[in-house]
Short mmCIF file of C-alpha atoms (C1' of nucleotides) in Angstrom, two decimals:
data_model
loop_
_atom_site.label_atom_id
_atom_site.label_comp_id
_atom_site.label_asym_id
_atom_site.label_seq_id
_atom_site.Cartn_x
_atom_site.Cartn_y
_atom_site.Cartn_z
CA MET S 18 -43.36 33.79 -34.21
CA VAL S 19 -39.49 34.37 -34.99
CA SER S 20 -37.45 36.40 -36.96
CA LEU S 21 -34.07 35.77 -38.80
CA ASN S 22 -31.40 38.40 -39.66
CA LYS S 23 -28.40 36.60 -40.94
CA VAL S 24 -25.36 38.02 -42.95
CA MET S 25 -22.19 36.05 -44.07
CA ILE S 26 -19.83 37.34 -45.95
CA ILE S 27 -15.97 36.17 -47.40
CA GLY S 28 -13.96 39.06 -48.74
CA ASN S 29 -10.81 41.01 -48.10
CA VAL S 30 -10.09 43.36 -45.32
CA GLY S 31 -9.52 46.85 -46.39
CA VAL S 32 -7.92 48.53 -43.11
CA GLU S 33 -5.63 47.52 -40.05
CA PRO S 34 -8.87 46.91 -37.24
CA GLU S 35 -9.36 49.22 -34.64
CA MET S 36 -10.00 48.33 -31.13
CA ARG S 37 -11.40 51.09 -28.86
CA PHE S 38 -13.44 50.96 -25.54
CA THR S 39 -16.69 51.98 -24.96
CA PRO S 40 -17.47 54.53 -21.70
CA GLY S 41 -18.31 51.43 -19.66
CA GLY S 42 -15.06 49.88 -20.88
CA HIS S 43 -16.69 47.58 -23.43
CA PRO S 44 -13.92 46.11 -26.30
CA VAL S 45 -15.40 47.20 -29.71
CA THR S 46 -13.18 46.52 -33.08
CA THR S 47 -14.18 47.34 -36.16
CA PHE S 48 -12.67 46.54 -39.78
CA SER S 49 -14.14 46.90 -43.13
CA VAL S 50 -14.17 44.08 -45.81
CA ALA S 51 -14.67 44.12 -49.61
CA THR S 52 -16.33 42.10 -51.59
CA ASN S 53 -16.69 41.58 -55.51
CA ARG S 54 -18.97 40.39 -57.44
CA ARG S 55 -18.46 40.09 -61.11
CA TYR S 56 -21.52 40.19 -63.46
CA ASP S 57 -22.29 40.82 -67.70
CA ALA S 58 -23.54 44.31 -68.08
CA GLY S 59 -25.88 43.29 -70.95
CA ASP S 60 -23.25 43.36 -74.27
CA GLY S 61 -21.11 40.64 -72.80
CA GLU S 62 -18.90 43.47 -71.50
CA LYS S 63 -17.46 41.86 -67.93
CA LYS S 64 -17.88 44.00 -65.39
CA GLU S 65 -16.33 44.68 -61.24
CA GLU S 66 -17.95 45.60 -58.34
CA THR S 67 -16.96 46.44 -55.28
CA GLU S 68 -19.44 46.55 -52.05
CA TRP S 69 -17.76 47.12 -48.62
CA PHE S 70 -19.00 46.15 -45.12
CA SER S 71 -18.37 47.63 -41.94
CA VAL S 72 -17.69 44.95 -39.38
CA VAL S 73 -18.16 45.37 -35.69
CA ALA S 74 -17.60 42.87 -33.11
CA TRP S 75 -18.04 43.12 -29.19
CA ASN S 76 -16.12 41.82 -26.27
CA LYS S 77 -14.08 38.56 -26.44
CA LEU S 78 -14.41 38.96 -29.82
CA ALA S 79 -13.56 42.16 -30.13
CA GLU S 80 -9.82 41.13 -28.45
CA GLN S 81 -9.82 37.96 -30.60
CA CYS S 82 -10.26 40.31 -34.36
CA ASN S 83 -7.89 42.85 -32.79
CA GLN S 84 -5.50 39.78 -32.63
CA PHE S 85 -5.85 37.72 -36.03
CA VAL S 86 -7.36 39.87 -38.42
CA ALA S 87 -5.39 42.38 -40.48
CA LYS S 88 -5.31 44.70 -43.44
CA GLY S 89 -5.18 42.70 -46.97
CA ARG S 90 -6.74 39.13 -45.04
CA LEU S 91 -9.42 36.75 -46.61
CA VAL S 92 -12.18 36.30 -43.70
CA TYR S 93 -15.53 34.94 -43.19
CA VAL S 94 -17.53 37.20 -41.18
CA GLU S 95 -20.88 35.91 -39.77
CA GLY S 96 -23.56 37.94 -38.48
CA ARG S 97 -26.44 40.34 -38.17
CA LEU S 98 -26.94 43.49 -39.84
CA ARG S 99 -28.36 46.60 -37.61
CA THR S 100 -28.27 49.94 -38.92
CA ARG S 101 -28.15 52.99 -36.73
CA SER S 102 -29.24 56.36 -37.57
CA TRP S 103 -28.75 59.26 -36.47
CA ASP S 104 -29.55 63.48 -36.82
CA GLY S 105 -27.29 65.21 -39.07
CA PRO S 106 -25.97 68.51 -38.46
CA ASP S 107 -28.89 69.92 -40.93
CA GLY S 108 -31.14 68.28 -39.18
CA GLN S 109 -31.78 65.28 -41.29
CA LYS S 110 -31.34 61.68 -40.70
CA ARG S 111 -28.24 59.84 -41.76
CA TYR S 112 -27.69 56.40 -41.66
CA LYS S 113 -24.93 53.53 -41.59
CA THR S 114 -25.40 49.81 -41.68
CA GLU S 115 -23.18 47.44 -40.04
CA VAL S 116 -22.62 44.17 -40.00
CA ILE S 117 -22.02 42.43 -36.19
CA ALA S 118 -20.04 39.84 -35.85
CA SER S 119 -20.87 36.63 -34.16
CA THR S 120 -18.36 34.62 -35.87
CA VAL S 121 -14.84 35.70 -37.82
CA SER S 122 -12.21 33.50 -39.59
CA SER S 123 -9.54 34.12 -41.54
CA LEU S 124 -9.08 31.99 -44.57
CA ASP S 125 -5.48 32.79 -45.67
CA ARG S 126 -4.42 29.80 -45.07
CA ALA S 127 -0.81 30.83 -43.35
CA PRO S 128 -2.06 32.89 -39.85
CA ALA S 129 -0.26 35.34 -38.80
CA SER S 130 -0.99 33.65 -35.04
CA SER S 131 -2.47 30.62 -34.00
CA GLY S 132 -6.07 31.66 -33.49
CA ASP S 133 -7.53 32.21 -36.62
CA SER S 134 -11.16 31.79 -36.03
CA ALA S 135 -13.44 33.13 -33.22
CA THR S 136 -16.76 32.96 -32.14
CA VAL S 137 -19.33 35.39 -30.35
CA GLU S 138 -20.14 34.33 -26.85
CA PRO S 139 -24.00 34.22 -25.52
CA GLY S 140 -24.95 37.95 -25.10
CA GLY S 141 -21.52 39.00 -26.74
CA ASP S 142 -22.60 40.94 -29.61
CA ILE S 143 -24.57 43.15 -27.77
CA SER S 144 -23.63 46.18 -24.83
CA PRO S 145 -27.05 47.25 -23.90
CA ASP S 146 -26.19 50.56 -21.66
CA ASP S 147 -23.20 51.85 -23.37
CA LEU S 148 -23.09 53.28 -27.04
CA PRO S 149 -19.38 52.82 -28.71
CA PHE S 150 -19.21 56.31 -30.41
CA MET D 28 -10.26 34.67 -55.26
CA VAL D 29 -13.77 35.21 -54.72
CA SER D 30 -16.12 36.71 -52.12
CA LEU D 31 -19.63 35.64 -51.15
CA ASN D 32 -22.10 38.73 -50.02
CA LYS D 33 -25.44 36.47 -48.48
CA VAL D 34 -27.72 38.10 -46.57
CA MET D 35 -31.22 36.04 -45.54
CA ILE D 36 -33.68 37.49 -43.49
CA ILE D 37 -37.35 36.17 -42.26
CA GLY D 38 -39.60 39.24 -41.19
CA ASN D 39 -42.63 40.62 -41.25
CA VAL D 40 -43.40 43.07 -44.60
CA GLY D 41 -44.62 46.35 -43.26
CA VAL D 42 -45.77 48.37 -46.68
CA GLU D 43 -47.51 47.05 -49.29
CA PRO D 44 -45.17 46.76 -51.74
CA GLU D 45 -44.58 49.48 -54.91
CA MET D 46 -43.51 48.59 -58.26
CA ARG D 47 -41.87 51.19 -60.07
CA PHE D 48 -39.85 51.32 -63.66
CA THR D 49 -37.13 52.34 -64.60
CA PRO D 50 -36.68 55.28 -67.49
CA GLY D 51 -35.35 52.01 -69.23
CA GLY D 52 -38.35 49.74 -68.71
CA HIS D 53 -36.82 47.35 -65.77
CA PRO D 54 -39.64 46.60 -62.98
CA VAL D 55 -38.18 47.26 -59.52
CA THR D 56 -40.10 46.31 -56.42
CA THR D 57 -39.66 47.64 -53.44
CA PHE D 58 -40.83 46.87 -49.71
CA SER D 59 -39.15 46.51 -46.33
CA VAL D 60 -39.20 43.65 -43.83
CA ALA D 61 -38.67 44.14 -40.01
CA THR D 62 -36.92 41.20 -37.78
CA ASN D 63 -37.26 41.49 -34.16
CA ARG D 64 -34.22 40.52 -31.59
CA ARG D 65 -35.01 39.77 -28.19
CA TYR D 66 -31.95 40.17 -25.87
CA ASP D 67 -31.57 40.00 -21.97
CA ALA D 68 -30.22 43.52 -21.12
CA GLY D 69 -28.08 43.13 -18.33
CA ASP D 70 -29.66 43.05 -15.62
CA GLY D 71 -32.61 39.80 -16.95
CA GLU D 72 -34.19 42.52 -18.48
CA LYS D 73 -35.88 41.61 -21.55
CA LYS D 74 -35.63 43.97 -24.04
CA GLU D 75 -36.81 43.67 -28.50
CA GLU D 76 -35.21 45.59 -31.00
CA THR D 77 -36.80 46.24 -34.49
CA GLU D 78 -34.89 45.83 -38.06
CA TRP D 79 -36.06 47.28 -40.60
CA PHE D 80 -34.59 46.07 -43.79
CA SER D 81 -34.81 47.70 -47.46
CA VAL D 82 -35.58 44.80 -49.80
CA VAL D 83 -35.23 45.48 -54.22
CA ALA D 84 -36.54 42.82 -56.61
CA TRP D 85 -35.94 42.89 -60.02
CA ASN D 86 -37.23 42.52 -63.53
CA LYS D 87 -38.80 39.34 -63.55
CA LEU D 88 -39.03 39.07 -59.65
CA ALA D 89 -40.52 42.20 -59.21
CA GLU D 90 -43.28 41.40 -61.31
CA GLN D 91 -43.74 38.03 -59.39
CA CYS D 92 -43.40 40.04 -55.27
CA ASN D 93 -45.73 42.80 -56.75
CA GLN D 94 -48.32 39.25 -56.84
CA PHE D 95 -47.44 37.49 -53.43
CA VAL D 96 -45.92 39.68 -50.91
CA ALA D 97 -48.30 41.74 -49.27
CA LYS D 98 -48.21 43.77 -45.99
CA GLY D 99 -47.98 42.03 -42.92
CA ARG D 100 -46.93 38.55 -43.98
CA LEU D 101 -44.29 36.70 -42.96
CA VAL D 102 -41.62 36.15 -45.67
CA TYR D 103 -38.19 34.65 -46.72
CA VAL D 104 -36.01 36.94 -48.03
CA GLU D 105 -32.17 35.51 -49.55
CA GLY D 106 -30.34 38.31 -51.53
CA ARG D 107 -26.97 40.29 -51.43
CA LEU D 108 -26.29 43.66 -50.02
CA ARG D 109 -25.84 46.75 -52.15
CA THR D 110 -25.36 50.17 -50.52
CA ARG D 111 -26.08 52.90 -52.38
CA SER D 112 -24.33 56.19 -52.20
CA TRP D 113 -25.04 59.79 -53.27
CA ASP D 114 -24.69 63.48 -52.33
CA GLY D 115 -27.17 65.12 -49.61
CA PRO D 116 -28.11 68.72 -50.29
CA ASP D 117 -25.57 70.15 -48.09
CA GLY D 118 -22.51 68.30 -49.97
CA GLN D 119 -22.17 65.48 -47.29
CA LYS D 120 -22.51 61.94 -48.65
CA ARG D 121 -25.49 59.77 -47.81
CA TYR D 122 -26.13 56.04 -47.72
CA LYS D 123 -28.34 53.27 -48.30
CA THR D 124 -28.21 49.95 -47.51
CA GLU D 125 -30.29 47.71 -49.20
CA VAL D 126 -30.87 44.01 -49.89
CA ILE D 127 -31.31 43.09 -53.53
CA ALA D 128 -32.96 39.81 -53.80
CA SER D 129 -32.12 36.76 -55.38
CA THR D 130 -35.71 34.87 -53.63
CA VAL D 131 -38.22 35.88 -51.94
CA SER D 132 -40.76 33.53 -50.14
CA SER D 133 -44.17 33.52 -47.84
CA LEU D 134 -43.97 31.72 -45.21
CA ASP D 135 -47.87 32.31 -44.44
CA ARG D 136 -49.81 29.11 -44.98
CA ALA D 137 -52.75 30.59 -46.45
CA PRO D 138 -51.25 32.52 -49.46
CA ALA D 139 -53.41 34.99 -50.97
CA SER D 140 -52.47 33.58 -54.27
CA SER D 141 -50.66 30.23 -55.90
CA GLY D 142 -47.46 31.45 -55.98
CA ASP D 143 -45.48 31.94 -52.73
CA SER D 144 -42.04 32.10 -53.64
CA ALA D 145 -39.90 33.33 -56.69
CA THR D 146 -36.00 33.20 -57.65
CA VAL D 147 -34.39 35.04 -60.06
CA GLU D 148 -33.57 34.45 -62.77
CA PRO D 149 -29.71 34.64 -63.73
CA GLY D 150 -28.61 38.74 -63.92
CA GLY D 151 -31.80 39.17 -63.30
CA ASP D 152 -30.83 40.82 -59.69
CA ILE D 153 -29.14 43.79 -61.72
CA SER D 154 -30.02 46.46 -64.57
CA PRO D 155 -26.71 47.47 -65.54
CA ASP D 156 -27.78 50.83 -67.28
CA ASP D 157 -30.23 52.11 -65.79
CA LEU D 158 -30.89 53.23 -62.45
CA PRO D 159 -34.07 52.67 -60.16
CA PHE D 160 -34.39 55.85 -58.69
CA MET V 10 -46.24 27.34 -48.14
CA VAL V 11 -42.87 27.08 -48.54
CA SER V 12 -39.60 25.49 -47.34
CA LEU V 13 -35.77 25.99 -47.73
CA ASN V 14 -32.98 23.37 -48.32
CA LYS V 15 -29.54 24.94 -48.30
CA VAL V 16 -26.12 24.07 -47.13
CA MET V 17 -22.83 26.22 -46.80
CA ILE V 18 -19.36 24.76 -46.29
CA ILE V 19 -15.95 25.90 -46.41
CA GLY V 20 -13.08 23.16 -46.67
CA ASN V 21 -10.93 21.24 -48.03
CA VAL V 22 -10.97 19.26 -51.50
CA GLY V 23 -10.30 15.50 -50.42
CA VAL V 24 -9.32 14.10 -53.89
CA GLU V 25 -9.52 15.21 -57.50
CA PRO V 26 -12.86 16.01 -58.97
CA GLU V 27 -14.56 13.06 -61.55
CA MET V 28 -16.42 13.74 -64.09
CA ARG V 29 -18.60 11.37 -65.78
CA PHE V 30 -21.37 11.03 -67.99
CA THR V 31 -24.98 10.18 -67.13
CA PRO V 32 -26.51 7.58 -69.83
CA GLY V 33 -28.53 10.50 -71.27
CA GLY V 34 -25.41 12.55 -71.55
CA HIS V 35 -25.34 14.49 -69.00
CA PRO V 36 -22.49 15.97 -66.89
CA VAL V 37 -21.68 15.47 -63.76
CA THR V 38 -18.55 15.79 -61.30
CA THR V 39 -18.42 14.74 -57.46
CA PHE V 40 -15.91 15.72 -55.13
CA SER V 41 -15.57 15.43 -50.92
CA VAL V 42 -14.72 18.65 -48.92
CA ALA V 43 -13.54 17.98 -45.53
CA THR V 44 -14.60 20.09 -42.79
CA ASN V 45 -12.82 20.26 -39.68
CA ARG V 46 -13.91 21.16 -36.24
CA ARG V 47 -11.87 21.79 -33.09
CA TYR V 48 -13.97 21.84 -29.99
CA ASP V 49 -13.84 21.74 -25.95
CA ALA V 50 -14.10 17.89 -24.99
CA GLY V 51 -16.00 19.32 -21.19
CA ASP V 52 -12.19 18.94 -19.55
CA GLY V 53 -10.97 21.35 -21.15
CA GLU V 54 -8.84 19.33 -23.94
CA LYS V 55 -9.59 20.04 -27.35
CA LYS V 56 -10.62 17.89 -29.82
CA GLU V 57 -10.84 18.05 -33.86
CA GLU V 58 -13.32 16.41 -35.38
CA THR V 59 -13.58 15.97 -39.47
CA GLU V 60 -16.71 15.74 -41.18
CA TRP V 61 -16.37 15.32 -44.78
CA PHE V 62 -19.17 15.95 -47.12
CA SER V 63 -19.71 14.44 -50.83
CA VAL V 64 -20.18 17.51 -53.61
CA VAL V 65 -22.15 16.71 -56.58
CA ALA V 66 -22.06 19.20 -59.51
CA TRP V 67 -24.83 18.95 -62.55
CA ASN V 68 -24.58 19.75 -66.51
CA LYS V 69 -22.26 23.40 -66.67
CA LEU V 70 -21.43 23.72 -63.24
CA ALA V 71 -20.13 20.42 -63.56
CA GLU V 72 -17.85 20.93 -66.35
CA GLN V 73 -16.56 24.40 -64.66
CA CYS V 74 -16.30 22.82 -61.30
CA ASN V 75 -13.90 20.14 -63.37
CA GLN V 76 -11.51 22.85 -64.18
CA PHE V 77 -10.96 24.92 -61.11
CA VAL V 78 -11.74 22.51 -58.05
CA ALA V 79 -8.96 20.42 -56.94
CA LYS V 80 -7.19 18.24 -54.20
CA GLY V 81 -5.79 19.92 -51.35
CA ARG V 82 -8.07 23.45 -52.94
CA LEU V 83 -9.85 25.63 -50.49
CA VAL V 84 -13.45 26.03 -51.61
CA TYR V 85 -16.65 27.18 -50.39
CA VAL V 86 -19.49 25.05 -51.68
CA GLU V 87 -23.29 26.50 -51.64
CA GLY V 88 -26.21 24.02 -52.32
CA ARG V 89 -28.69 21.89 -51.55
CA LEU V 90 -28.77 18.16 -49.58
CA ARG V 91 -30.14 15.62 -51.22
CA THR V 92 -30.68 11.79 -49.22
CA ARG V 93 -30.47 9.08 -52.31
CA SER V 94 -31.58 5.11 -50.81
CA TRP V 95 -31.60 2.37 -52.37
CA ASP V 96 -31.68 -1.16 -51.24
CA GLY V 97 -28.60 -3.29 -50.12
CA PRO V 98 -27.56 -6.68 -51.46
CA ASP V 99 -30.14 -7.58 -47.90
CA GLY V 100 -32.40 -5.92 -48.73
CA GLN V 101 -32.24 -3.17 -45.96
CA LYS V 102 -32.12 0.07 -47.24
CA ARG V 103 -28.98 2.55 -47.44
CA TYR V 104 -28.56 6.13 -47.57
CA LYS V 105 -26.18 8.41 -49.18
CA THR V 106 -26.47 12.39 -48.19
CA GLU V 107 -24.92 14.90 -50.96
CA VAL V 108 -24.93 18.40 -51.41
CA ILE V 109 -26.29 19.03 -54.61
CA ALA V 110 -24.17 22.39 -55.45
CA SER V 111 -25.29 25.46 -56.90
CA THR V 112 -22.18 27.11 -56.26
CA VAL V 113 -18.56 26.43 -55.88
CA SER V 114 -15.75 28.65 -55.65
CA SER V 115 -12.23 28.66 -54.93
CA LEU V 116 -10.47 30.48 -51.53
CA ASP V 117 -7.04 30.10 -52.51
CA ARG V 118 -5.51 33.24 -53.66
CA ALA V 119 -3.51 31.66 -56.44
CA PRO V 120 -5.84 29.85 -58.90
CA ALA V 121 -4.94 26.59 -60.72
CA SER V 122 -6.97 28.81 -64.18
CA SER V 123 -8.42 32.05 -64.49
CA GLY V 124 -12.46 30.73 -63.25
CA ASP V 125 -12.49 30.22 -59.89
CA SER V 126 -16.20 30.06 -59.42
CA ALA V 127 -19.35 28.91 -60.71
CA THR V 128 -23.08 29.32 -60.30
CA VAL V 129 -25.31 26.36 -61.40
CA GLU V 130 -27.59 27.64 -64.32
CA PRO V 131 -31.66 27.72 -63.79
CA GLY V 132 -32.38 24.31 -63.39
CA GLY V 133 -28.69 22.54 -63.71
CA ASP V 134 -28.56 21.03 -60.45
CA ILE V 135 -31.55 18.79 -61.33
CA SER V 136 -31.19 15.52 -64.12
CA PRO V 137 -34.93 15.12 -63.87
CA ASP V 138 -34.92 11.85 -66.02
CA ASP V 139 -31.58 10.39 -65.91
CA LEU V 140 -30.01 9.03 -63.18
CA PRO V 141 -26.13 9.54 -62.72
CA PHE V 142 -24.67 6.15 -61.21
CA MET R 9 -7.15 27.45 -41.61
CA VAL R 10 -10.56 27.30 -41.41
CA SER R 11 -13.95 25.39 -42.14
CA LEU R 12 -17.52 26.67 -42.46
CA ASN R 13 -20.38 23.97 -42.02
CA LYS R 14 -23.70 24.91 -42.00
CA VAL R 15 -26.86 23.99 -42.72
CA MET R 16 -30.15 26.09 -42.86
CA ILE R 17 -33.79 24.21 -43.31
CA ILE R 18 -37.16 25.50 -43.10
CA GLY R 19 -40.11 23.27 -43.13
CA ASN R 20 -42.51 21.02 -41.71
CA VAL R 21 -42.08 18.86 -38.71
CA GLY R 22 -43.00 15.34 -39.80
CA VAL R 23 -43.34 13.68 -35.81
CA GLU R 24 -43.92 15.18 -32.64
CA PRO R 25 -40.22 15.43 -30.90
CA GLU R 26 -38.82 12.74 -29.11
CA MET R 27 -36.87 13.20 -26.10
CA ARG R 28 -34.37 10.89 -24.92
CA PHE R 29 -31.02 11.11 -22.22
CA THR R 30 -28.11 9.47 -22.85
CA PRO R 31 -26.20 7.35 -20.45
CA GLY R 32 -24.48 10.15 -19.18
CA GLY R 33 -27.57 12.33 -18.36
CA HIS R 34 -27.67 14.39 -21.31
CA PRO R 35 -30.64 15.31 -22.63
CA VAL R 36 -31.05 14.62 -26.62
CA THR R 37 -34.14 15.61 -28.70
CA THR R 38 -34.93 14.47 -32.63
CA PHE R 39 -37.10 15.35 -34.76
CA SER R 40 -37.60 15.28 -38.63
CA VAL R 41 -38.32 17.92 -40.99
CA ALA R 42 -39.80 18.12 -44.73
CA THR R 43 -38.74 20.12 -46.81
CA ASN R 44 -40.06 20.96 -50.69
CA ARG R 45 -39.22 21.57 -53.65
CA ARG R 46 -40.49 22.09 -56.93
CA TYR R 47 -38.78 21.61 -60.41
CA ASP R 48 -39.51 21.46 -64.22
CA ALA R 49 -38.83 18.22 -65.19
CA GLY R 50 -37.49 19.25 -68.84
CA ASP R 51 -40.57 18.91 -70.70
CA GLY R 52 -42.48 21.22 -68.78
CA GLU R 53 -43.83 19.15 -66.16
CA LYS R 54 -43.75 19.89 -62.44
CA LYS R 55 -43.04 17.46 -60.19
CA GLU R 56 -42.48 17.65 -56.30
CA GLU R 57 -39.49 16.36 -54.40
CA THR R 58 -39.39 16.08 -50.97
CA GLU R 59 -36.53 15.86 -48.53
CA TRP R 60 -36.40 14.74 -45.02
CA PHE R 61 -34.29 15.45 -42.45
CA SER R 62 -33.14 14.06 -39.30
CA VAL R 63 -32.36 17.19 -36.34
CA VAL R 64 -30.86 16.46 -33.24
CA ALA R 65 -30.55 18.54 -30.74
CA TRP R 66 -28.80 18.36 -27.63
CA ASN R 67 -28.86 19.66 -23.99
CA LYS R 68 -30.67 23.04 -22.96
CA LEU R 69 -31.76 23.16 -26.50
CA ALA R 70 -33.32 19.52 -26.32
CA GLU R 71 -35.33 20.48 -23.69
CA GLN R 72 -36.94 23.85 -25.21
CA CYS R 73 -37.28 22.29 -28.52
CA ASN R 74 -39.40 19.04 -26.55
CA GLN R 75 -41.30 22.30 -25.43
CA PHE R 76 -42.63 23.80 -28.72
CA VAL R 77 -41.74 21.95 -31.41
CA ALA R 78 -44.51 19.93 -32.64
CA LYS R 79 -45.36 17.39 -35.58
CA GLY R 80 -46.83 19.43 -38.31
CA ARG R 81 -45.64 22.91 -37.25
CA LEU R 82 -43.39 25.41 -39.72
CA VAL R 83 -39.85 25.77 -38.15
CA TYR R 84 -36.65 27.17 -38.89
CA VAL R 85 -33.88 25.51 -38.14
CA GLU R 86 -29.93 26.38 -38.31
CA GLY R 87 -27.03 23.78 -37.59
CA ARG R 88 -24.24 21.86 -39.10
CA LEU R 89 -24.04 18.11 -40.45
CA ARG R 90 -22.69 15.28 -39.33
CA THR R 91 -22.68 12.13 -40.46
CA ARG R 92 -22.71 8.63 -37.94
CA SER R 93 -21.55 5.61 -39.23
CA TRP R 94 -21.28 2.11 -37.63
CA ASP R 95 -21.29 -1.36 -39.00
CA GLY R 96 -24.42 -3.07 -40.15
CA PRO R 97 -25.10 -7.10 -39.70
CA ASP R 98 -23.07 -7.86 -42.72
CA GLY R 99 -20.65 -6.49 -41.48
CA GLN R 100 -20.69 -3.32 -44.23
CA LYS R 101 -20.31 0.32 -42.89
CA ARG R 102 -23.85 2.48 -42.40
CA TYR R 103 -24.46 5.93 -42.62
CA LYS R 104 -26.62 8.67 -41.23
CA THR R 105 -26.23 12.03 -41.78
CA GLU R 106 -28.10 14.50 -39.08
CA VAL R 107 -28.44 18.04 -39.11
CA ILE R 108 -27.00 19.05 -34.95
CA ALA R 109 -29.19 22.08 -33.77
CA SER R 110 -27.83 25.16 -33.10
CA THR R 111 -31.16 27.29 -33.48
CA VAL R 112 -34.42 26.30 -34.03
CA SER R 113 -37.65 28.44 -34.41
CA SER R 114 -41.55 28.40 -34.66
CA LEU R 115 -42.25 29.86 -38.28
CA ASP R 116 -46.02 28.95 -37.25
CA ARG R 117 -48.12 32.53 -35.82
CA ALA R 118 -50.22 30.98 -33.07
CA PRO R 119 -47.45 29.18 -30.89
CA ALA R 120 -48.54 26.45 -29.17
CA SER R 121 -46.37 28.33 -25.84
CA SER R 122 -44.59 31.65 -25.07
CA GLY R 123 -41.23 29.91 -25.92
CA ASP R 124 -40.98 29.95 -29.73
CA SER R 125 -37.13 30.21 -30.48
CA ALA R 126 -34.03 28.46 -28.70
CA THR R 127 -30.37 28.76 -29.83
CA VAL R 128 -28.26 26.57 -27.95
CA GLU R 129 -25.75 27.36 -25.51
CA PRO R 130 -22.16 27.32 -26.00
CA GLY R 131 -20.75 23.73 -26.11
CA GLY R 132 -24.43 23.16 -25.80
CA ASP R 133 -24.11 20.80 -29.42
CA ILE R 134 -21.64 18.21 -28.49
CA SER R 135 -21.98 15.50 -25.74
CA PRO R 136 -17.98 14.65 -26.00
CA ASP R 137 -17.59 11.08 -23.94
CA ASP R 138 -21.57 10.34 -24.25
CA LEU R 139 -23.41 9.01 -27.19
CA PRO R 140 -27.13 9.17 -27.37
CA PHE R 141 -27.75 5.83 -29.59
"C1'" DT A 17 -43.81 50.48 -41.68
"C1'" DT A 18 -44.74 44.45 -39.24
"C1'" DT A 19 -45.28 40.84 -35.73
"C1'" DT A 20 -45.70 38.88 -30.64
"C1'" DT P 16 -9.39 51.32 -47.96
"C1'" DT P 17 -8.79 45.00 -49.93
"C1'" DT P 18 -8.10 40.75 -53.77
"C1'" DT P 19 -7.74 39.42 -58.81
#
DNA sequence: TTTT
DNA sequence: TTTT
């Protein structure tokens, strides 16, 4: 028995990516990506809705994203969804859903650098014994 | 300029789907789907991790899902991600990320009913002026 | 029982799209899209391989593609695969595999026109009683 | 600049998979998968159309597919499309489009063996200097 | 809360 | 917080 957990987004990077390191020394790069959806609000009125994604890249992919991903760029991101939960100060559960990237590519025609696409190496999207933040 | 917001999951339905109606009378069906990921925790040890998705279907798709989706079934769900936010009792923002379904299909060989797959009609994944819960 | 037949490509349009009409009067737009793959040929040598796709859009989508798709543009195409076969002059079967588009979007930042993305209407990807060429 | 070439199918395996070896000793497993599409032929009449895919798995993935893929099983296949061409006996070009698999999973609840899903290792979907048939 |  |  098997399952599939796949997310694919194309959107604009909202912030400069940030690379940090876990206590165990694994690089983690995070950045946000905005997708926009236009829809017809019943009465023929056009509306636009922005959806923000938190993207997380680990290990080698983290280092590569830190090179070519930049605020304002159009990117393709493929990965899986992961929802983390923790207890808030009030004892209530909080949730954050993120995209754990396996592929990140620039879709801009003039890349900032030569490398404009990167794919995770096997196991590269996990940091098993070692949490980022 | 354009963007893509696509999620594809294959997993097991965790609860009986629940169909409700918005104040404006639109049907909304929600159910959860579990995907499982096996990975190698560095030391050759196999681990398994379950990821739960909240799936939301609107309008005609909601009615169809309410027929053939059932607890324990294996389903394919395609849709887009949407994160809702609201203010918690402590004034802090809370977030919930859901899959707004556009296609839901049963992957079990013996469907409970004749219809075992449904796709959204255009605009069928939104309820513009009318929030569910 | 259910199945999935999905293709997603991002690539450059190789020719100006061509819109024709079936005998029954349905518009059909066809164009080709190139994707490029870089890979490591064993010995550390980098190779590049181009894959060409034949994209077919029907009906309203055909008309929209005919507007904003243009040679050289970067596009996202989502659809299903269909392989047609016919008998060659020597009596041997010939095959052609095409992408029947359901969504086509421009990924260039400066669109030629205002509309730069289009999605099929339901049933819009078929012309049941009426073959194109 | 970057591109995407992705196919995702869910369907039934039409034949027992066949594993062969290239002259260079690389294992290659091929099998066919049928997807079914139901559509409304204008006049309310329901039609069904079967689409057959040729799936090719290389190297380690080939060996794994040879274990758990079997005729009649429901499988999920993810990969890229590749069209090969050659000259027919009449000097005319012939084409064959195949899915080069990167992931193959069984969707049947009772797998024939313990392993019921496999993903390509990096570079595992190519055999650069060495053609299969 | 599913499934193996 | 992006982009149009």
